[in-house]
Coordinates of C-alpha atoms in Angstrom, one line a residue:
M12 CA 2.7 1.7 -44.5
R13 CA 6.1 2.2 -44.1
P14 CA 8.0 4.7 -42.0
G15 CA 9.4 6.5 -44.9
G16 CA 7.3 6.5 -47.7
D17 CA 8.8 6.3 -50.6
L18 CA 11.8 8.7 -50.0
P19 CA 15.5 7.4 -50.8
P20 CA 17.7 4.9 -49.6
A21 CA 20.3 7.4 -48.7
A22 CA 17.0 9.4 -47.0
L23 CA 16.3 6.2 -45.1
S24 CA 19.9 5.2 -44.2
K25 CA 20.1 8.9 -43.0
G26 CA 16.6 7.9 -40.8
V27 CA 18.2 4.4 -40.1
T28 CA 21.7 6.5 -38.7
M29 CA 19.4 9.6 -37.3
A30 CA 17.1 6.5 -35.0
G31 CA 20.5 4.8 -33.9
N32 CA 21.6 8.3 -32.4
D33 CA 18.1 8.9 -30.3
L34 CA 18.7 5.8 -29.3
G35 CA 22.6 5.6 -28.6
S36 CA 22.0 8.8 -26.3
L37 CA 18.8 6.9 -24.6
L38 CA 20.3 3.6 -24.1
G39 CA 23.8 5.5 -22.9
G40 CA 21.4 7.1 -20.3
L41 CA 19.8 3.7 -19.5
L42 CA 23.4 2.2 -18.9
G43 CA 24.6 5.0 -16.0
G44 CA 25.6 8.1 -18.5
G45 CA 29.0 8.3 -21.4
G46 CA 31.8 8.5 -18.1
Q47 CA 33.2 5.3 -19.9
G48 CA 33.9 5.2 -23.5
G49 CA 33.3 1.9 -24.0
T50 CA 29.9 2.0 -22.5
S51 CA 29.6 5.1 -24.3
G52 CA 30.4 3.9 -27.4
G53 CA 28.9 0.2 -27.6
A54 CA 25.5 2.2 -26.4
N55 CA 26.2 4.2 -29.6
I56 CA 26.6 1.5 -31.2
L57 CA 24.2 -0.9 -29.9
G58 CA 21.5 2.5 -30.7
S59 CA 23.1 2.1 -34.2
L60 CA 21.9 -1.9 -34.4
L61 CA 18.6 -1.4 -33.5
G62 CA 17.7 1.2 -35.4
A63 CA 18.7 -0.8 -38.3
L64 CA 17.1 -3.7 -37.2
M65 CA 14.1 -1.7 -37.4
K66 CA 14.0 -0.7 -40.5
G67 CA 15.2 -4.0 -42.1
E68 CA 16.0 -7.7 -41.3
G69 CA 15.7 -9.0 -37.1
G70 CA 12.0 -7.6 -37.5
G71 CA 9.8 -4.1 -35.7
H72 CA 8.3 -6.0 -33.0
G73 CA 5.8 -3.2 -32.9
G74 CA 8.6 -0.8 -32.9
N75 CA 10.9 -2.8 -30.3
P76 CA 13.5 -4.5 -32.3
L77 CA 15.2 -5.5 -29.0
G78 CA 12.6 -8.3 -29.7
G79 CA 13.8 -9.0 -33.0
L80 CA 17.1 -9.3 -32.1
L81 CA 16.5 -11.5 -28.8
D82 CA 14.9 -13.6 -32.0
L83 CA 18.2 -13.6 -33.9
L84 CA 20.4 -14.3 -30.2
T85 CA 18.3 -17.3 -30.3
Q86 CA 18.4 -18.6 -34.0
S87 CA 21.9 -18.3 -33.5
G88 CA 22.5 -20.7 -30.4
L89 CA 22.5 -18.0 -27.5
A90 CA 19.0 -18.9 -26.1
E91 CA 21.2 -19.8 -22.5
Q92 CA 22.6 -16.5 -22.6
K93 CA 19.6 -14.3 -24.1
N94 CA 17.4 -15.6 -21.3
S95 CA 19.8 -15.1 -18.4
W96 CA 19.6 -12.0 -19.4
V97 CA 15.6 -11.6 -19.8
G98 CA 15.2 -13.5 -16.7
T99 CA 16.5 -12.5 -13.3
G100 CA 19.3 -14.2 -12.2
E101 CA 22.6 -13.1 -12.9
N102 CA 24.0 -12.4 -16.6
Q103 CA 25.9 -15.0 -19.0
P104 CA 28.5 -13.1 -20.7
V105 CA 28.6 -13.1 -24.8
T106 CA 31.6 -12.3 -27.0
G107 CA 32.4 -10.3 -29.6
A108 CA 32.8 -13.3 -31.7
Q109 CA 29.0 -14.9 -30.9
I110 CA 27.3 -11.2 -32.2
Q111 CA 28.8 -11.3 -35.1
Q112 CA 27.5 -15.2 -36.0
A113 CA 23.5 -14.0 -34.4
L114 CA 23.5 -10.5 -36.5
P115 CA 23.5 -10.7 -40.6
D116 CA 26.7 -9.3 -42.4
E117 CA 25.1 -6.7 -44.2
T118 CA 23.5 -5.3 -40.9
L119 CA 27.1 -5.2 -38.9
K120 CA 28.5 -4.0 -41.9
Q121 CA 26.2 -1.0 -42.0
V122 CA 26.3 -0.2 -38.3
S123 CA 30.1 -0.3 -38.6
E124 CA 30.6 2.2 -41.1
E125 CA 27.9 4.6 -39.6
A126 CA 30.3 4.5 -35.9
G127 CA 33.5 4.4 -38.4
V128 CA 35.0 1.2 -36.5
T129 CA 35.6 -2.2 -37.5
P130 CA 32.7 -4.8 -37.7
D131 CA 35.3 -6.8 -35.2
L132 CA 35.3 -3.9 -32.7
A133 CA 31.7 -3.3 -33.1
A134 CA 30.5 -6.4 -32.6
T135 CA 32.8 -6.2 -29.2
Q136 CA 31.4 -3.0 -27.7
I137 CA 27.5 -4.5 -28.3
A138 CA 28.6 -7.5 -26.3
Q139 CA 30.1 -5.4 -23.5
V140 CA 26.6 -3.0 -23.3
L141 CA 24.3 -5.8 -24.7
P142 CA 23.7 -8.1 -21.7
Q143 CA 23.3 -5.1 -19.0
V144 CA 20.3 -3.4 -21.7
V145 CA 18.5 -6.5 -21.8
D146 CA 19.2 -7.2 -18.0
K147 CA 17.3 -3.7 -17.6
L148 CA 14.6 -3.2 -20.2
T149 CA 13.4 -6.7 -18.7
P150 CA 13.7 -6.2 -14.9
N151 CA 10.3 -8.6 -14.6
G152 CA 12.0 -11.6 -16.7
Q153 CA 9.6 -10.7 -19.6
I154 CA 9.8 -8.4 -23.5
P155 CA 7.5 -5.6 -22.0
A156 CA 5.6 -4.2 -24.7
G157 CA 5.3 -1.2 -25.9
S158 CA 8.5 1.1 -27.9
L159 CA 11.9 0.8 -27.0
E160 CA 12.5 4.2 -27.0
E161 CA 9.2 4.3 -24.3
L162 CA 10.7 1.2 -22.6
I163 CA 13.6 3.4 -21.8
K164 CA 12.6 6.0 -21.6
A165 CA 10.3 3.9 -18.3
Q166 CA 13.4 2.7 -16.8
Q167 CA 15.5 5.7 -16.7
I168 CA 13.5 7.8 -14.4

C-alpha cells in the first residue's frame, strides 16, 4: 500500500509540499544553512522536486528519490554531468535549460507552483544546487542505500 492510502489528490499534494519543505530544510542545512537566498531557495525547490518524485514519476528507489532523479538526468543525456557529481572528481555544471528538458513538465510545473516561481527560475535554482547536493550525498562515489532523509542527516553530523 502506498503512503497516503486513499487520500484525495488535494491531500496528497499537501503531503508532497510538506515532504518537500522538510527535505528543503534538510538540504539547506546540508549546503551550509540558509544565509544565501539562492542556495536556500534552490534547496527548498530541490526538496519539493524530490518530494514530488518520491510520490510520482521518477520513482522512489526505496525512499530515496535521488536515484530516480539521477536516472531522469541520465536518460536526458546528462550522464557525464551526473557521473561527475557522484564521482570523486570536479563537479561539472548543468544549466536550468538542461534541467527543464530532463524533468517531466508536470513535475516541474508542480514544483514551481509550490515555490511561487516560474518553471524557468525553478529549473535554474535546481541547476545551481543539484551538483553540490549530489556530491555531498555520494561521498564514496556511489549512491548509498537508505532513505534520502537518513542520508542527509548522516552527512550533517
